[in-house]
XYZ file of C-alpha atoms in Angstrom:
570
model
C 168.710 -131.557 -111.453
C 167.969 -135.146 -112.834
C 169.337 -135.322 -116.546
C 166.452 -138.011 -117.460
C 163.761 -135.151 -115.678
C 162.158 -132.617 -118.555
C 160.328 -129.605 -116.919
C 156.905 -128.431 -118.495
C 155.668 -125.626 -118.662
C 152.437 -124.691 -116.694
C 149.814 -124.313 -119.100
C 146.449 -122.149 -118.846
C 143.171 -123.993 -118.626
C 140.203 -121.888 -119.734
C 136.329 -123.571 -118.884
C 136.316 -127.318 -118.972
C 139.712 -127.708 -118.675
C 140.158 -127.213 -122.134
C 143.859 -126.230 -122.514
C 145.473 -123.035 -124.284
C 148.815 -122.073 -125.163
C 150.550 -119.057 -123.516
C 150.346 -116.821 -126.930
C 148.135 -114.820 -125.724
C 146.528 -112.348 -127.647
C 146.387 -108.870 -125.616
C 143.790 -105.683 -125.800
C 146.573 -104.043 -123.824
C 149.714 -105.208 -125.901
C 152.494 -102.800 -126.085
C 152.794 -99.662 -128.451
C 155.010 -100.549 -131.653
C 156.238 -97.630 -131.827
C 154.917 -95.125 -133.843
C 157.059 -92.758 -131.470
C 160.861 -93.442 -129.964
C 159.935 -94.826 -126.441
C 163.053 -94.488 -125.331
C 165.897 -91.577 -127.067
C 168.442 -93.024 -129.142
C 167.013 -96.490 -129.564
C 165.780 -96.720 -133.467
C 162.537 -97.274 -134.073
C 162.199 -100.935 -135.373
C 159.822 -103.373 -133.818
C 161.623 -106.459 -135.801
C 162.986 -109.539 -135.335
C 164.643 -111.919 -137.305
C 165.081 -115.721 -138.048
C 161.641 -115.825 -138.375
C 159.400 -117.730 -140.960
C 157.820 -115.513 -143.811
C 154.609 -114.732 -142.923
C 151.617 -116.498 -144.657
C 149.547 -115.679 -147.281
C 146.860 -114.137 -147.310
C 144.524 -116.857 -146.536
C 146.950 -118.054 -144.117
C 146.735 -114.345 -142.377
C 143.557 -114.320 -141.949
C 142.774 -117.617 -140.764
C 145.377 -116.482 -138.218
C 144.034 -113.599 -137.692
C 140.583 -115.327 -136.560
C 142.439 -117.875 -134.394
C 143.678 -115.337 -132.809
C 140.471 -113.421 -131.973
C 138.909 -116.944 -130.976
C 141.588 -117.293 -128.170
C 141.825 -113.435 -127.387
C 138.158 -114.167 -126.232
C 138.338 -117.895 -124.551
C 141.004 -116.093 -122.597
C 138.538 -113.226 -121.726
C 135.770 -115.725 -120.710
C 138.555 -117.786 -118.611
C 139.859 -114.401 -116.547
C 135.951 -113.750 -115.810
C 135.211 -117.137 -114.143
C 136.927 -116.531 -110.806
C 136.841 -119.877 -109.990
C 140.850 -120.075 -109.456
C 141.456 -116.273 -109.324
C 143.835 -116.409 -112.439
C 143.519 -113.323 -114.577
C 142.739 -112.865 -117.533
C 146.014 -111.454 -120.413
C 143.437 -108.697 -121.003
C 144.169 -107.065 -117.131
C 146.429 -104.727 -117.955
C 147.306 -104.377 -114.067
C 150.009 -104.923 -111.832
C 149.692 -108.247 -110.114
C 151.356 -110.881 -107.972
C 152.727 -114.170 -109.219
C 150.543 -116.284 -107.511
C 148.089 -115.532 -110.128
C 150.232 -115.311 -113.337
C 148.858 -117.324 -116.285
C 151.089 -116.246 -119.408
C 153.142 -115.739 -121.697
C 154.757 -119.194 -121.193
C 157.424 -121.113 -122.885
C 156.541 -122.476 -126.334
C 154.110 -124.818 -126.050
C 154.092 -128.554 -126.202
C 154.119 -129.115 -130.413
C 151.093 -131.504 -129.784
C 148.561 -129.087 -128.488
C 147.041 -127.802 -130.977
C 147.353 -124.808 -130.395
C 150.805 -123.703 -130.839
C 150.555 -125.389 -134.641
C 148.468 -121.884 -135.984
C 149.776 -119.771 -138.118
C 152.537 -118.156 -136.871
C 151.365 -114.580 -135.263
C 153.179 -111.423 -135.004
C 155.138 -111.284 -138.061
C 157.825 -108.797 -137.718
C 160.694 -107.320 -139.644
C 163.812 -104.897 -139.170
C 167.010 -104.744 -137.711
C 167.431 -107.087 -134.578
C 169.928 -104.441 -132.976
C 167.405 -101.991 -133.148
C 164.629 -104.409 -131.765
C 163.000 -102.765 -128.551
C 159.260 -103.791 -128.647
C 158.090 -107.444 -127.966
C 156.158 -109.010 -130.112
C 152.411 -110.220 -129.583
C 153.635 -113.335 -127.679
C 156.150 -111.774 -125.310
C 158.642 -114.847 -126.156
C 161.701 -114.432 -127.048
C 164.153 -117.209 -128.696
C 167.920 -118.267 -129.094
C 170.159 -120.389 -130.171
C 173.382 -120.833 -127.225
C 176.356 -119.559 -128.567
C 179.840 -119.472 -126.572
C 181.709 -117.493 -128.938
C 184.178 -115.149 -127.920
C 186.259 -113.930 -130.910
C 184.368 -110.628 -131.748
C 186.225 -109.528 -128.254
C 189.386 -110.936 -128.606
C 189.597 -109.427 -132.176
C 188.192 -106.059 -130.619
C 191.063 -106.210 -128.267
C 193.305 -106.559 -130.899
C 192.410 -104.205 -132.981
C 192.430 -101.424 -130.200
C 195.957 -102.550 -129.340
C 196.559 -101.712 -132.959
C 195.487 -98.313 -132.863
C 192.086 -98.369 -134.243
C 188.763 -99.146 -133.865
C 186.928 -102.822 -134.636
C 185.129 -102.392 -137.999
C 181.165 -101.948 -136.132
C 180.409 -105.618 -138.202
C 182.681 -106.737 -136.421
C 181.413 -106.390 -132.912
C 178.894 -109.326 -131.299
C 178.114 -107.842 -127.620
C 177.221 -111.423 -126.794
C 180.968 -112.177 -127.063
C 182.148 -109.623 -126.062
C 179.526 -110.614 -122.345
C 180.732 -114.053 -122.819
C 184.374 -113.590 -122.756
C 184.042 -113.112 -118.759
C 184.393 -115.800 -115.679
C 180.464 -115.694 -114.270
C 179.510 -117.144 -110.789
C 176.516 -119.208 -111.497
C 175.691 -122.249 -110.099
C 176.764 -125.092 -111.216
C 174.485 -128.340 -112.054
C 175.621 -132.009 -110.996
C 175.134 -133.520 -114.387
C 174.844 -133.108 -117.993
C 173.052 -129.792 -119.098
C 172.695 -126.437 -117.192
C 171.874 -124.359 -114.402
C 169.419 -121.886 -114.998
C 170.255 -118.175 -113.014
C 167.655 -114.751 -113.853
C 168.416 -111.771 -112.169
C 168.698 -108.073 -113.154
C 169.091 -104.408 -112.014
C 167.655 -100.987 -112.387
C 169.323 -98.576 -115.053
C 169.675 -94.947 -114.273
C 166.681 -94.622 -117.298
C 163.552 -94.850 -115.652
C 161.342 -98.148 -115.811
C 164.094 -99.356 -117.529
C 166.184 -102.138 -116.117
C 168.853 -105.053 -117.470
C 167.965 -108.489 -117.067
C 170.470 -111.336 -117.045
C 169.648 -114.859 -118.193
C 172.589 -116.935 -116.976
C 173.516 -120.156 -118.135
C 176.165 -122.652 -116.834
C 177.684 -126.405 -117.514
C 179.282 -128.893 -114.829
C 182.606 -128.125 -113.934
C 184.706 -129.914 -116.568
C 185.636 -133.556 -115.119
C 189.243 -134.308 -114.013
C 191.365 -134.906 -117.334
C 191.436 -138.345 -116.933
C 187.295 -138.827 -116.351
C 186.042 -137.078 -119.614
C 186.167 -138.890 -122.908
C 188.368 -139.807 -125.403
C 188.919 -137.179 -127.813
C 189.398 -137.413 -131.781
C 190.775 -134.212 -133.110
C 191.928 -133.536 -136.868
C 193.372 -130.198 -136.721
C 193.497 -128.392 -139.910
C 196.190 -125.726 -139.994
C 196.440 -122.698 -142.426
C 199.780 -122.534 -144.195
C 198.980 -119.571 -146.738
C 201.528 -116.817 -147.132
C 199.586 -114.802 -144.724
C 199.766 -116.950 -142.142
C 203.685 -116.137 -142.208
C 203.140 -112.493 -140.117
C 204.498 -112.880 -136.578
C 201.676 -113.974 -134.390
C 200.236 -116.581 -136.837
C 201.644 -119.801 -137.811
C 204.327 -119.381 -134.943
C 201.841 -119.138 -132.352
C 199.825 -121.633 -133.832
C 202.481 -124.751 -133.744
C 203.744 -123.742 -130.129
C 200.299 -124.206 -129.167
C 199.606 -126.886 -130.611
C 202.771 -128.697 -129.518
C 202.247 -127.746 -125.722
C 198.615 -129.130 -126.418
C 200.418 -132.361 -127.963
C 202.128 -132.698 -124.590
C 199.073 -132.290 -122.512
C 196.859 -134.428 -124.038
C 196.140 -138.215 -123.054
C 198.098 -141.120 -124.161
C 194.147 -142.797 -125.213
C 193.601 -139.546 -127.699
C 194.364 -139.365 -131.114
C 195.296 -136.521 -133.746
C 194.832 -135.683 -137.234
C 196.804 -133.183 -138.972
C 195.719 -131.774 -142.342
C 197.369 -128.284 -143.800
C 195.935 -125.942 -146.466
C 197.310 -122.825 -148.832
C 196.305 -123.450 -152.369
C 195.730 -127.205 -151.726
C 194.686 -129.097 -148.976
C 197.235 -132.372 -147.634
C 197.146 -134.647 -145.022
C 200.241 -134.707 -143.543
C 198.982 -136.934 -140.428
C 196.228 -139.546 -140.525
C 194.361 -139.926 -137.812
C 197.145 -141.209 -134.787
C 196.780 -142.405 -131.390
C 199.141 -140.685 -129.304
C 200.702 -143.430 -126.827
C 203.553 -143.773 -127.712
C 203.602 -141.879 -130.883
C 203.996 -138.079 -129.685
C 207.557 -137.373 -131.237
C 205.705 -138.384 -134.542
C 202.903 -135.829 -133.922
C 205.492 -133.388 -132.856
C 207.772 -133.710 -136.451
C 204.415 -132.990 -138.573
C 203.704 -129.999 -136.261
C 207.716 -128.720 -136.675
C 207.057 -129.282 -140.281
C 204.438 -126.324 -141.004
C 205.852 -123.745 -142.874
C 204.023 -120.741 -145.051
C 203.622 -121.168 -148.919
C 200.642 -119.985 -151.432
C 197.102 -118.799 -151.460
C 194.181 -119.671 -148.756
C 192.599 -122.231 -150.467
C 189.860 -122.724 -146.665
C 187.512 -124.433 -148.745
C 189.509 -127.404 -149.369
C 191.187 -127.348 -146.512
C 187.829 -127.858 -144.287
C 186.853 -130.360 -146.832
C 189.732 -132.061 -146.526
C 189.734 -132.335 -142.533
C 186.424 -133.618 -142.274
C 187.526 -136.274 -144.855
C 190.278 -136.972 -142.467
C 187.790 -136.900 -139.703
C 185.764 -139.490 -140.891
C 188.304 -141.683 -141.911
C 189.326 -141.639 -138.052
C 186.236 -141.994 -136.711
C 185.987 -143.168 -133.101
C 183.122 -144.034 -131.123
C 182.797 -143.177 -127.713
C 185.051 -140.234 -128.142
C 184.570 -136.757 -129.037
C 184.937 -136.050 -132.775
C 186.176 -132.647 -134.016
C 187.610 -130.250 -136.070
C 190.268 -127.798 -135.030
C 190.378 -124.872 -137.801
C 193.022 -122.500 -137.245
C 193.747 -119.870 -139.900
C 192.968 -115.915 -140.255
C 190.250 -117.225 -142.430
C 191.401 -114.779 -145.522
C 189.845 -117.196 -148.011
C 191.167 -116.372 -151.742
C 191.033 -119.234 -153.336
C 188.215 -122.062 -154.145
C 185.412 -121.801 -152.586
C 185.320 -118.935 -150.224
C 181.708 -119.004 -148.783
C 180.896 -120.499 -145.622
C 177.770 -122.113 -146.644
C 179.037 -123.665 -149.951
C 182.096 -124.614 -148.041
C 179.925 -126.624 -145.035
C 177.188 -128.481 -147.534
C 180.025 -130.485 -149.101
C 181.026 -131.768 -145.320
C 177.068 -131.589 -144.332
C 176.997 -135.008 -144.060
C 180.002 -135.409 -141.681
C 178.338 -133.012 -139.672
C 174.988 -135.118 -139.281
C 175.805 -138.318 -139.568
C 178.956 -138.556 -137.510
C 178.077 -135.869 -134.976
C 181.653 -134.030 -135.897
C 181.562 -130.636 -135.165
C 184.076 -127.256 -135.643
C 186.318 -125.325 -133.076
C 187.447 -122.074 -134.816
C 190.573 -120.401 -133.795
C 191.363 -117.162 -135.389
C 194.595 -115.203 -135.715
C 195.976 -112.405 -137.557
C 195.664 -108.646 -137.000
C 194.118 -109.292 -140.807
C 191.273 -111.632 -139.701
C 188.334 -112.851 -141.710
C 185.941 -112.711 -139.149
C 182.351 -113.274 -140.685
C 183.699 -116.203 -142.558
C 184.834 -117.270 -139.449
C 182.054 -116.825 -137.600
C 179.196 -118.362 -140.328
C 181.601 -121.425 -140.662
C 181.608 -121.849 -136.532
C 177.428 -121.965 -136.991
C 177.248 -123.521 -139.941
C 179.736 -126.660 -138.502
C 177.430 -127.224 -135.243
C 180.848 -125.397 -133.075
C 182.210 -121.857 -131.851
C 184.737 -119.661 -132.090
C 187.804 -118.199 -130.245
C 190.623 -115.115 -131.323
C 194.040 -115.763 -130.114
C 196.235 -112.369 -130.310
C 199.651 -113.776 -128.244
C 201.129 -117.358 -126.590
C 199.201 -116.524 -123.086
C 195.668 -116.415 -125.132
C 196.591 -119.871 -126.902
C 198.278 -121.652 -124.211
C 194.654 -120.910 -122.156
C 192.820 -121.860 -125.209
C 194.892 -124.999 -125.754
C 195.587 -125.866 -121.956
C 193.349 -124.586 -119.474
C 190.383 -124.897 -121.567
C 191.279 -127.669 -123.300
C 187.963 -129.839 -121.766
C 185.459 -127.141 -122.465
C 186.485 -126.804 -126.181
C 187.136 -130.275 -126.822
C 184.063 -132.094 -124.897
C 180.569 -131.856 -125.046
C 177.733 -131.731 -122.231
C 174.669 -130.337 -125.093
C 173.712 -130.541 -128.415
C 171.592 -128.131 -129.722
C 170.816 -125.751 -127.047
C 168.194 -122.891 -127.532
C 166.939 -120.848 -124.897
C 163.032 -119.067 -124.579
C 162.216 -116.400 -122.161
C 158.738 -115.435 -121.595
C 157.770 -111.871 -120.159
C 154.838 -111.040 -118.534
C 152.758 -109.000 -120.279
C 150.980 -107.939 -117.534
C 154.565 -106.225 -116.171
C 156.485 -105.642 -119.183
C 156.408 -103.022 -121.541
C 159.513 -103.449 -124.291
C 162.466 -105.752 -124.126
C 165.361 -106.014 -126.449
C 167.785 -108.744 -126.519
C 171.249 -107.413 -126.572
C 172.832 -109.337 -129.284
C 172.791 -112.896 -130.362
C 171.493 -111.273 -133.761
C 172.425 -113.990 -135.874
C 171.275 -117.007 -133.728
C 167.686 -116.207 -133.720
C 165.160 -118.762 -133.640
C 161.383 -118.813 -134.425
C 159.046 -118.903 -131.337
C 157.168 -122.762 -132.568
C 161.005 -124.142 -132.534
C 161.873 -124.317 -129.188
C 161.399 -127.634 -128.687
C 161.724 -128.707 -132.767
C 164.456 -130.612 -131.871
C 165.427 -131.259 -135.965
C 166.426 -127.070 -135.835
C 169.722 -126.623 -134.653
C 171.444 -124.874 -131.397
C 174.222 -124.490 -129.998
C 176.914 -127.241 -129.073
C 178.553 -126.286 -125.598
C 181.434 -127.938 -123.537
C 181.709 -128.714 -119.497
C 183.093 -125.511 -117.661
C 181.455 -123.251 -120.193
C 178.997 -120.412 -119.042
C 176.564 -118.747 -121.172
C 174.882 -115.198 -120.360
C 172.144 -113.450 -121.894
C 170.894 -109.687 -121.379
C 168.008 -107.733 -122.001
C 166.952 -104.507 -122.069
C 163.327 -104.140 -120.881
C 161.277 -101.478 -119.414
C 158.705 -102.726 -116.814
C 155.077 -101.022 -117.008
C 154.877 -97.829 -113.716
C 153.806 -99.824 -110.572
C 154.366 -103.170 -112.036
C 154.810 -105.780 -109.060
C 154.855 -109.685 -109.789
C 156.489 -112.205 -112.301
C 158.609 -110.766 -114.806
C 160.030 -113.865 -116.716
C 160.592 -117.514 -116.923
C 163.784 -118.472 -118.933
C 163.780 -121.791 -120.204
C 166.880 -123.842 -121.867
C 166.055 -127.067 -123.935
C 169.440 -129.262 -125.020
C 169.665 -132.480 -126.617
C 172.111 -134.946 -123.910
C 175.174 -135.540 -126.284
C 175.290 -139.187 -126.544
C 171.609 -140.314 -126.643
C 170.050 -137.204 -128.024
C 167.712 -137.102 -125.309
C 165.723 -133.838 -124.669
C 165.964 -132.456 -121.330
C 164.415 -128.601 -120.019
C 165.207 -126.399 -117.070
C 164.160 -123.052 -116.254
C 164.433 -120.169 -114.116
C 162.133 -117.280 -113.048
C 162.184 -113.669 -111.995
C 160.147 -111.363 -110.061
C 159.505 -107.406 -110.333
C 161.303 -107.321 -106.666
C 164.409 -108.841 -107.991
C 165.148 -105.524 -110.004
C 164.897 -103.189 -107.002
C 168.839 -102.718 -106.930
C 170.637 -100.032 -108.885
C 172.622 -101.304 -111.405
C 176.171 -100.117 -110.590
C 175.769 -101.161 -107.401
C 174.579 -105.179 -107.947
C 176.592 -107.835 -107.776
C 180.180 -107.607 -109.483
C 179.690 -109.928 -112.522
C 176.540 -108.305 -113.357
C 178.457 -104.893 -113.851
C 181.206 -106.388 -115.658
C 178.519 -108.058 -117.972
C 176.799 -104.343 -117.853
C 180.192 -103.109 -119.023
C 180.874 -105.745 -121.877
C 177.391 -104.739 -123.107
C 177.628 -101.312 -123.349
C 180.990 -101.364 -124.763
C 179.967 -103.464 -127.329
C 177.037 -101.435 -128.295
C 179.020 -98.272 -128.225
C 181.254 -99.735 -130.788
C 178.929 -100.660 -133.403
C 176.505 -97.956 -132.938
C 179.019 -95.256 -134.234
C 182.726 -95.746 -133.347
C 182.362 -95.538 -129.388
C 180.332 -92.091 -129.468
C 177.349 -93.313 -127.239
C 175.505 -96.062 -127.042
C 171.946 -97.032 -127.794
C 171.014 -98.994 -124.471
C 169.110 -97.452 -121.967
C 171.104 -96.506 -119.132
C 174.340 -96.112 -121.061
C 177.466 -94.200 -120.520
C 180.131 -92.314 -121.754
C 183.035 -94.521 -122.774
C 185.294 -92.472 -120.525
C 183.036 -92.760 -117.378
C 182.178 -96.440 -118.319
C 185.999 -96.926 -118.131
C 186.149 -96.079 -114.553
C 183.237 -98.246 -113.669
C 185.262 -101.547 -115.040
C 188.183 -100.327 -112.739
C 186.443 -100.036 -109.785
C 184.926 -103.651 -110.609
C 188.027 -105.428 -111.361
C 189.757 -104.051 -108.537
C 186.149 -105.218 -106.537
C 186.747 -108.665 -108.015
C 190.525 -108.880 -108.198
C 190.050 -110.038 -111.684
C 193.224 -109.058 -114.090
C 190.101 -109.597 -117.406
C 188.113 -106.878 -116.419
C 191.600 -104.769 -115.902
C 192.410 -105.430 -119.264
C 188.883 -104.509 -120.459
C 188.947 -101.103 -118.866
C 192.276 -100.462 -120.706
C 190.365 -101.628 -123.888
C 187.510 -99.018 -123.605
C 190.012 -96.452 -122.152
C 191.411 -96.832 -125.743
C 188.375 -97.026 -127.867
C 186.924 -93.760 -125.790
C 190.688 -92.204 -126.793
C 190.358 -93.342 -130.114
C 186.418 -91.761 -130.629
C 187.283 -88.449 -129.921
């Protein structure tokens, strides 16, 4: 894959090659469900981080754009000329002939610039039907600490509060096998599997980076770490675990990078301008012994205060970012994420600085967290003991210090003309409207070398269907020059023949994540919503006899972790 190569989408042509986009209006479009189609999944056809819908006016004129191309599209399926179909078939069909849905389409066309169609609303968990287009879109995200705090908390004896639980971290916190690409950007994997619920099947959209570069290849990085020292970062597991990781990481980085140290409780101080390491380690090493507990949590200033410090150090060429590590208990100041961010905004988009999260703390202020890891252009991890930092701080070091993308979003078209429903499992809060795919001024997701980055679905194919399924497309900005770049992937009908629990390995574990997730915030680990789910006890024995398949010591711990939860629900 050519980083300077940008993939188009086909695009229909109806009579005299006029061209239309592929949001295609249907006569056969899918129920909205007036009824359940499937038990146990809620009834709401809606779907979030999208635009208000229009006025009235603005409706109708819609509305009659949308006739006008329901019947161009008619008239083009009746020509015959290339035996495409029309959206209005209804039937199974093979993908020679497959015309639509497509990825969003080029913002010049025409189009694609109508009123936006399909307005929907509701809860995205509870999001089963597609809406008139069939697209579906994302923002990346590579967040994992809704599983590590999970973890903890189960360790603890009780269950994660259910707004806790993100089942795209919780998918996300496991090694995939994808393939790799040679260069900047991603590799592009769709596959699925049959559930045990008829017609309904899970489809993975897998994502992956290069392999992160030897240490001495990648960039020079610019870190300002800003360290909680409130009084409840003094608990055992917090402020400890926090300065022996960051002095092994002192150790391990390069002699060309430089550090920043800035500490908060009810004030914020710099205790360390921005220093080349070289020769100055030891001096990196007294400000780290130096941390000790005092006051209140004061996060506000503290974030202001390291991207201050972060400017101040600027360096070109390198990697510029901010290392927050805190239980993110905010009491003091400013405690909301967005009010917090729009002071450092401009650090943010001028300077290209963005935020690495680390959490800690079996008291952990998770959505603050969370917003502030969006909101800074970053992600998030949960550390619970010295063998979670250490890999955070060590062996992952590249992937949450570099960057290969800047705002990454993702589309996936179904065929209409095979797919009933989907539902997007997760990624609730990192919805993007349909017309922004390729609005490169709306943000994505920021993701490192090594990273991978998996999406699933839910969807229930139409009886009989036979022919394309899906094309999943990823659009990323290359870090440096902002250049756009596209890749995508497709799938057919045929590549969902295979029965779930018996596909390849990393799609059960991501099966498992999934529906332990789900169970968790659908009512304390008492069933889940997702077709083809399974008791927490039985879905406990499918992650052993995976691990032990992949000889994987993760998957072991994550069949202790539903073993508990499925204790825990009664």
């Amino acid at each position: 894959m050519g980083n300077d190569h940008i993939r188009r989408p086909r695009r229909a042509v109806g009579r005299g090659g006029t061209e239309h986009s592929g949001r295609q209006e249907r006569a056969d479009r899918p129920e909205h469900l007036g009824r359940p189609e499937h038990p146990g999944l809620p009834e709401h056809p809606g779907r979030t981080g999208r635009p208000e819908g229009p006025g009235r006016r603005g409706r109708l004129r819609g509305t009659l754009l949308g006739l006008t191309l329901a019947g161009g599209l008619l008239l083009t399926g009746c020509s015959g000329s290339d035996g495409s179909h029309s959206s209005a078939d209804g039937a199974a069909r093979g993908s020679g002939g497959y015309v639509g849905p497509l990825p969003a389409p080029n913002p010049t066309a025409g189009a694609g610039q109508g009123e936006p169609d399909g307005e929907r609303t509701g809860d995205a968990r509870g999001e089963i039907a597609p809406s008139p287009d069939y697209l579906s879109t994302f923002a990346l995200d590579v967040d994992t600490a809704s599983y590590g705090y999970a973890r903890r908390a189960l360790a603890d004896g009780r269950l994660p509060d259910p707004s806790t639980v993100r089942p795209e971290e919780f998918v996300n916190s496991f090694r995939q096998d994808y393939r790799r690409p040679d260069g900047n950007g991603f590799s592009v994997t769709v596959d699925g599997a049959r559930t045990r619920d008829e017609d309904w099947s899970l489809v993975r959209v897998g994502l992956a980076t290069r392999t992160a570069a030897p240490d001495g290849e990648r960039p020079p990085a610019a870190l300002t770490f800003v360290i909680d020292v409130s009084g409840s970062m003094g608990e055992p597991g917090r402020l400890d675990l926090a300065k022996d990781s960051l002095g092994v990481m002192t150790d391990r980085l390069r002699d060309d990078d430089s550090v920043g140290l800035v500490t908060f409780s009810d004030e914020a101080e710099t205790v360390l301008p921005m220093t080349r390491l070289g020769h100055h380690r030891g001096r990196v090493h007294d400000a780290i012994g130096g941390l000790e507990p005092t006051e209140s949590t004061n996060l506000g200033a503290g974030v202001r205060t390291g991207y201050d410090t972060a400017v101040k150090g600027l360096r070109e060429g390198a990697t510029n970012r901010v290392v927050l590590i805190s239980d993110a208990l905010a009491n003091t100041g400013e405690t909301d994420a967005d009010t917090i961010l729009e002071r450092v905004s401009g650090a943010r988009r001028e300077h290209g600085i963005t935020l690495f999260g680390v959490g800690v703390g079996s008291e952990y202020g998770d959505a603050l967290m969370e917003r502030l890891a969006d909101k800074g252009d970053g992600h998030t991890t949960y550390v619970s003991n010295d063998d979670e930092a250490r890999k955070v701080f060590c062996e992952q070091l590249p992937a949450n210090i570099d960057l290969t993308a800047r705002d990454a979003k993702v589309q996936v078209a179904f065929d209409p003309g095979t797919v009933r429903q989907f539902r997007l499992i997760g990624y609730d809060d990192r919805q993007v409207a349909d017309q922004d795919f390729r609005d490169d001024r709306v943000d994505g997701g920021e993701i490192g070398p090594g990273h991978t980055v998996t999406a699933l679905y839910a969807v229930r194919t139409r009886p009989g269907a036979s022919g394309h399924l899906a094309t999943a497309s990823v659009r990323w900005l290359d870090p440096r020059t902002r250049t756009p770049h596209e890749e995508s992937g497709q799938l057919e009908t045929g590549g969902l023949d295979g029965d779930l629990w018996t596909s390849a390995p990393r799609l059960q574990v991501d099966a498992v994540a999934a529906y332990f997730a789900d169970a968790l915030r659908t009512g304390g680990g008492r069933g889940s919503a997702l077709p083809g789910a399974l008791p927490l006890s039985e879905l406990a024995g499918r992650a052993r006899t995976v691990a032990s398949a992949a000889e994987d010591g993760a998957v072991r711990d994550l069949a202790d972790s539903v073993e508990r939860a499925s204790r825990l629900a009664g």
